[in-house]
Amino acid sequence: MNPINTPLTEQLAELTNRLFWLSESEFPFQVITWDTNRVTIEQLLKLTYHPPNTPVQTLTIDEFFAPALSGIGSFSFLLDQTLIGRYRTLYNYLTYYLHNIKVYQVGTYPLYVYIMGLTRDENLAGIATQVIETIPQSSRIHP
């Protein structure tokens, strides 16, 4: 296995600097890397220090980023196209430089989010954050 791609992780750190995932509380993104080319749910929970019985939901990157890229849900008040552009740039970077991307939502309250994919060197890399939602996005009424 090759060393984890430092230019990629440095660029991810720059793209996520002062960028927060919007929920009832705003948490920053953190760059994550693991020197492996796959992770099971059990390994994910162990690596992220969650109990083995913690619920995990898997999403596509498109499903996860859809609210931020289209300005719905928690993002419906986003009139700042610059911020939406930052989410789009991050999304584009992740989908260009990583493959087999999965979004793991771990737990319920708070919800820990891990967006991970394989680098060209076949290591796992991505970003993580927390989301606080007492009313899930899918249950909200949208005008």
PDB file of C-alpha atoms in Angstrom:
ATOM      1  CA  MET A   1       0.000   0.000   0.000  1.00  0.00           C
ATOM      2  CA  ASN A   2       1.256   3.484  -0.851  1.00  0.00           C
ATOM      3  CA  PRO A   3       1.372   6.445   1.544  1.00  0.00           C
ATOM      4  CA  ILE A   4      -1.816   8.471   1.745  1.00  0.00           C
ATOM      5  CA  ASN A   5      -1.931  11.212  -0.896  1.00  0.00           C
ATOM      6  CA  THR A   6      -0.777  14.357   0.941  1.00  0.00           C
ATOM      7  CA  PRO A   7      -1.626  16.882  -1.826  1.00  0.00           C
ATOM      8  CA  LEU A   8      -5.175  15.496  -1.900  1.00  0.00           C
ATOM      9  CA  THR A   9      -5.629  15.747   1.860  1.00  0.00           C
ATOM     10  CA  GLU A  10      -4.053  19.199   1.952  1.00  0.00           C
ATOM     11  CA  GLN A  11      -6.474  20.392  -0.735  1.00  0.00           C
ATOM     12  CA  LEU A  12      -9.410  18.848   1.152  1.00  0.00           C
ATOM     13  CA  ALA A  13      -8.297  20.716   4.274  1.00  0.00           C
ATOM     14  CA  GLU A  14      -8.182  23.957   2.287  1.00  0.00           C
ATOM     15  CA  LEU A  15     -11.597  23.374   0.675  1.00  0.00           C
ATOM     16  CA  THR A  16     -13.223  22.629   4.040  1.00  0.00           C
ATOM     17  CA  ASN A  17     -11.486  25.412   5.961  1.00  0.00           C
ATOM     18  CA  ARG A  18     -14.234  27.464   7.639  1.00  0.00           C
ATOM     19  CA  LEU A  19     -16.907  25.464   5.810  1.00  0.00           C
ATOM     20  CA  PHE A  20     -19.603  24.028   8.063  1.00  0.00           C
ATOM     21  CA  TRP A  21     -22.369  21.546   7.373  1.00  0.00           C
ATOM     22  CA  LEU A  22     -25.583  23.344   8.240  1.00  0.00           C
ATOM     23  CA  SER A  23     -27.836  21.759  10.830  1.00  0.00           C
ATOM     24  CA  GLU A  24     -29.147  22.857  14.209  1.00  0.00           C
ATOM     25  CA  SER A  25     -25.505  23.253  15.149  1.00  0.00           C
ATOM     26  CA  GLU A  26     -22.666  23.932  12.764  1.00  0.00           C
ATOM     27  CA  PHE A  27     -19.689  21.613  12.990  1.00  0.00           C
ATOM     28  CA  PRO A  28     -16.565  21.946  10.850  1.00  0.00           C
ATOM     29  CA  PHE A  29     -15.396  19.286   8.449  1.00  0.00           C
ATOM     30  CA  GLN A  30     -12.297  17.279   9.289  1.00  0.00           C
ATOM     31  CA  VAL A  31     -10.103  15.468   6.788  1.00  0.00           C
ATOM     32  CA  ILE A  32      -9.859  11.741   7.447  1.00  0.00           C
ATOM     33  CA  THR A  33      -7.498   9.160   6.009  1.00  0.00           C
ATOM     34  CA  TRP A  34      -7.076   5.469   6.676  1.00  0.00           C
ATOM     35  CA  ASP A  35      -4.284   3.288   5.368  1.00  0.00           C
ATOM     36  CA  THR A  36      -6.644   0.683   3.966  1.00  0.00           C
ATOM     37  CA  ASN A  37      -8.611   0.221   0.782  1.00  0.00           C
ATOM     38  CA  ARG A  38     -11.889  -0.867   2.344  1.00  0.00           C
ATOM     39  CA  VAL A  39     -13.774  -0.680   5.594  1.00  0.00           C
ATOM     40  CA  THR A  40     -16.656  -2.723   6.921  1.00  0.00           C
ATOM     41  CA  ILE A  41     -19.355  -1.217   9.117  1.00  0.00           C
ATOM     42  CA  GLU A  42     -17.797  -2.990  12.112  1.00  0.00           C
ATOM     43  CA  GLN A  43     -14.357  -1.537  11.296  1.00  0.00           C
ATOM     44  CA  LEU A  44     -15.841   1.931  10.766  1.00  0.00           C
ATOM     45  CA  LEU A  45     -17.478   1.846  14.188  1.00  0.00           C
ATOM     46  CA  LYS A  46     -14.245   0.681  15.804  1.00  0.00           C
ATOM     47  CA  LEU A  47     -12.059   3.235  13.986  1.00  0.00           C
ATOM     48  CA  THR A  48     -14.422   6.052  14.957  1.00  0.00           C
ATOM     49  CA  TYR A  49     -14.869   4.884  18.581  1.00  0.00           C
ATOM     50  CA  HIS A  50     -18.581   4.112  18.344  1.00  0.00           C
ATOM     51  CA  PRO A  51     -20.176   1.156  20.172  1.00  0.00           C
ATOM     52  CA  PRO A  52     -20.681  -1.937  17.961  1.00  0.00           C
ATOM     53  CA  ASN A  53     -24.492  -1.619  18.051  1.00  0.00           C
ATOM     54  CA  THR A  54     -24.545   2.008  16.796  1.00  0.00           C
ATOM     55  CA  PRO A  55     -26.946   2.411  13.841  1.00  0.00           C
ATOM     56  CA  VAL A  56     -25.294   3.171  10.488  1.00  0.00           C
ATOM     57  CA  GLN A  57     -27.013   4.380   7.333  1.00  0.00           C
ATOM     58  CA  THR A  58     -25.228   4.506   3.985  1.00  0.00           C
ATOM     59  CA  LEU A  59     -25.970   7.196   1.391  1.00  0.00           C
ATOM     60  CA  THR A  60     -24.531   8.162  -1.941  1.00  0.00           C
ATOM     61  CA  ILE A  61     -22.576  11.381  -2.131  1.00  0.00           C
ATOM     62  CA  ASP A  62     -25.315  12.780  -4.391  1.00  0.00           C
ATOM     63  CA  GLU A  63     -27.997  12.083  -1.773  1.00  0.00           C
ATOM     64  CA  PHE A  64     -25.935  13.694   0.962  1.00  0.00           C
ATOM     65  CA  PHE A  65     -24.968  16.853  -0.947  1.00  0.00           C
ATOM     66  CA  ALA A  66     -28.347  17.379  -2.672  1.00  0.00           C
ATOM     67  CA  PRO A  67     -29.735  19.823  -0.060  1.00  0.00           C
ATOM     68  CA  ALA A  68     -26.575  21.959  -0.109  1.00  0.00           C
ATOM     69  CA  LEU A  69     -26.337  22.013  -3.900  1.00  0.00           C
ATOM     70  CA  SER A  70     -30.009  22.830  -4.461  1.00  0.00           C
ATOM     71  CA  GLY A  71     -30.692  25.008  -1.401  1.00  0.00           C
ATOM     72  CA  ILE A  72     -33.420  22.903   0.270  1.00  0.00           C
ATOM     73  CA  GLY A  73     -34.033  21.784   3.853  1.00  0.00           C
ATOM     74  CA  SER A  74     -31.601  23.350   6.323  1.00  0.00           C
ATOM     75  CA  PHE A  75     -30.050  25.060   3.310  1.00  0.00           C
ATOM     76  CA  SER A  76     -33.267  26.713   2.053  1.00  0.00           C
ATOM     77  CA  PHE A  77     -32.259  30.107   3.394  1.00  0.00           C
ATOM     78  CA  LEU A  78     -28.974  30.048   1.502  1.00  0.00           C
ATOM     79  CA  LEU A  79     -29.155  33.004  -0.778  1.00  0.00           C
ATOM     80  CA  ASP A  80     -25.396  33.326  -0.701  1.00  0.00           C
ATOM     81  CA  GLN A  81     -24.331  31.751  -3.971  1.00  0.00           C
ATOM     82  CA  THR A  82     -20.717  31.896  -2.814  1.00  0.00           C
ATOM     83  CA  LEU A  83     -21.463  29.393  -0.043  1.00  0.00           C
ATOM     84  CA  ILE A  84     -23.415  27.121  -2.369  1.00  0.00           C
ATOM     85  CA  GLY A  85     -20.451  27.400  -4.738  1.00  0.00           C
ATOM     86  CA  ARG A  86     -18.098  26.234  -1.990  1.00  0.00           C
ATOM     87  CA  TYR A  87     -20.232  23.137  -1.409  1.00  0.00           C
ATOM     88  CA  ARG A  88     -20.284  22.501  -5.163  1.00  0.00           C
ATOM     89  CA  THR A  89     -16.494  22.877  -5.374  1.00  0.00           C
ATOM     90  CA  LEU A  90     -16.049  20.429  -2.492  1.00  0.00           C
ATOM     91  CA  TYR A  91     -18.489  17.979  -4.067  1.00  0.00           C
ATOM     92  CA  ASN A  92     -16.740  18.241  -7.449  1.00  0.00           C
ATOM     93  CA  TYR A  93     -13.319  17.739  -5.860  1.00  0.00           C
ATOM     94  CA  LEU A  94     -14.431  14.680  -3.928  1.00  0.00           C
ATOM     95  CA  THR A  95     -16.095  13.084  -6.940  1.00  0.00           C
ATOM     96  CA  TYR A  96     -13.120  13.809  -9.211  1.00  0.00           C
ATOM     97  CA  TYR A  97     -10.309  12.608  -6.944  1.00  0.00           C
ATOM     98  CA  LEU A  98     -12.045   9.792  -5.058  1.00  0.00           C
ATOM     99  CA  HIS A  99     -13.906   6.771  -6.386  1.00  0.00           C
ATOM    100  CA  ASN A 100     -16.307   4.327  -4.742  1.00  0.00           C
ATOM    101  CA  ILE A 101     -17.440   7.130  -2.438  1.00  0.00           C
ATOM    102  CA  LYS A 102     -19.773   6.225   0.397  1.00  0.00           C
ATOM    103  CA  VAL A 103     -21.391   8.445   2.976  1.00  0.00           C
ATOM    104  CA  TYR A 104     -21.865   6.788   6.353  1.00  0.00           C
ATOM    105  CA  GLN A 105     -24.253   8.377   8.816  1.00  0.00           C
ATOM    106  CA  VAL A 106     -23.430   6.945  12.235  1.00  0.00           C
ATOM    107  CA  GLY A 107     -25.661   7.240  15.287  1.00  0.00           C
ATOM    108  CA  THR A 108     -28.759   9.357  15.707  1.00  0.00           C
ATOM    109  CA  TYR A 109     -28.152  12.333  17.985  1.00  0.00           C
ATOM    110  CA  PRO A 110     -25.642  13.581  17.228  1.00  0.00           C
ATOM    111  CA  LEU A 111     -25.265  12.116  13.785  1.00  0.00           C
ATOM    112  CA  TYR A 112     -21.667  11.576  12.722  1.00  0.00           C
ATOM    113  CA  VAL A 113     -21.065  11.756   8.975  1.00  0.00           C
ATOM    114  CA  TYR A 114     -18.104  10.160   7.210  1.00  0.00           C
ATOM    115  CA  ILE A 115     -17.710  10.797   3.472  1.00  0.00           C
ATOM    116  CA  MET A 116     -15.032   8.422   2.245  1.00  0.00           C
ATOM    117  CA  GLY A 117     -13.717   7.145  -1.025  1.00  0.00           C
ATOM    118  CA  LEU A 118     -10.647   5.546  -2.519  1.00  0.00           C
ATOM    119  CA  THR A 119      -7.730   7.664  -3.644  1.00  0.00           C
ATOM    120  CA  ARG A 120      -5.821   6.840  -6.795  1.00  0.00           C
ATOM    121  CA  ASP A 121      -3.307   5.172  -4.457  1.00  0.00           C
ATOM    122  CA  GLU A 122      -6.143   2.929  -3.193  1.00  0.00           C
ATOM    123  CA  ASN A 123      -6.303   4.347   0.338  1.00  0.00           C
ATOM    124  CA  LEU A 124      -9.446   5.621   2.041  1.00  0.00           C
ATOM    125  CA  ALA A 125      -9.689   9.376   2.397  1.00  0.00           C
ATOM    126  CA  GLY A 126     -12.426  11.901   2.834  1.00  0.00           C
ATOM    127  CA  ILE A 127     -14.068  14.224   5.311  1.00  0.00           C
ATOM    128  CA  ALA A 128     -16.132  13.918   8.465  1.00  0.00           C
ATOM    129  CA  THR A 129     -18.497  16.150  10.414  1.00  0.00           C
ATOM    130  CA  GLN A 130     -21.373  16.053  12.874  1.00  0.00           C
ATOM    131  CA  VAL A 131     -25.010  16.905  12.275  1.00  0.00           C
ATOM    132  CA  ILE A 132     -27.547  17.857  14.924  1.00  0.00           C
ATOM    133  CA  GLU A 133     -31.159  17.513  13.783  1.00  0.00           C
ATOM    134  CA  THR A 134     -34.087  17.012  16.096  1.00  0.00           C
ATOM    135  CA  ILE A 135     -36.369  16.960  13.047  1.00  0.00           C
ATOM    136  CA  PRO A 136     -34.919  14.854  10.200  1.00  0.00           C
ATOM    137  CA  GLN A 137     -34.617  16.524   6.775  1.00  0.00           C
ATOM    138  CA  SER A 138     -37.073  14.048   5.282  1.00  0.00           C
ATOM    139  CA  SER A 139     -39.761  15.050   7.826  1.00  0.00           C
ATOM    140  CA  ARG A 140     -39.564  18.788   7.239  1.00  0.00           C
ATOM    141  CA  ILE A 141     -42.206  20.669   5.335  1.00  0.00           C
ATOM    142  CA  HIS A 142     -40.713  22.595   2.435  1.00  0.00           C
ATOM    143  CA  PRO A 143     -42.507  25.589   0.953  1.00  0.00           C
TER     144      PRO A 143
END
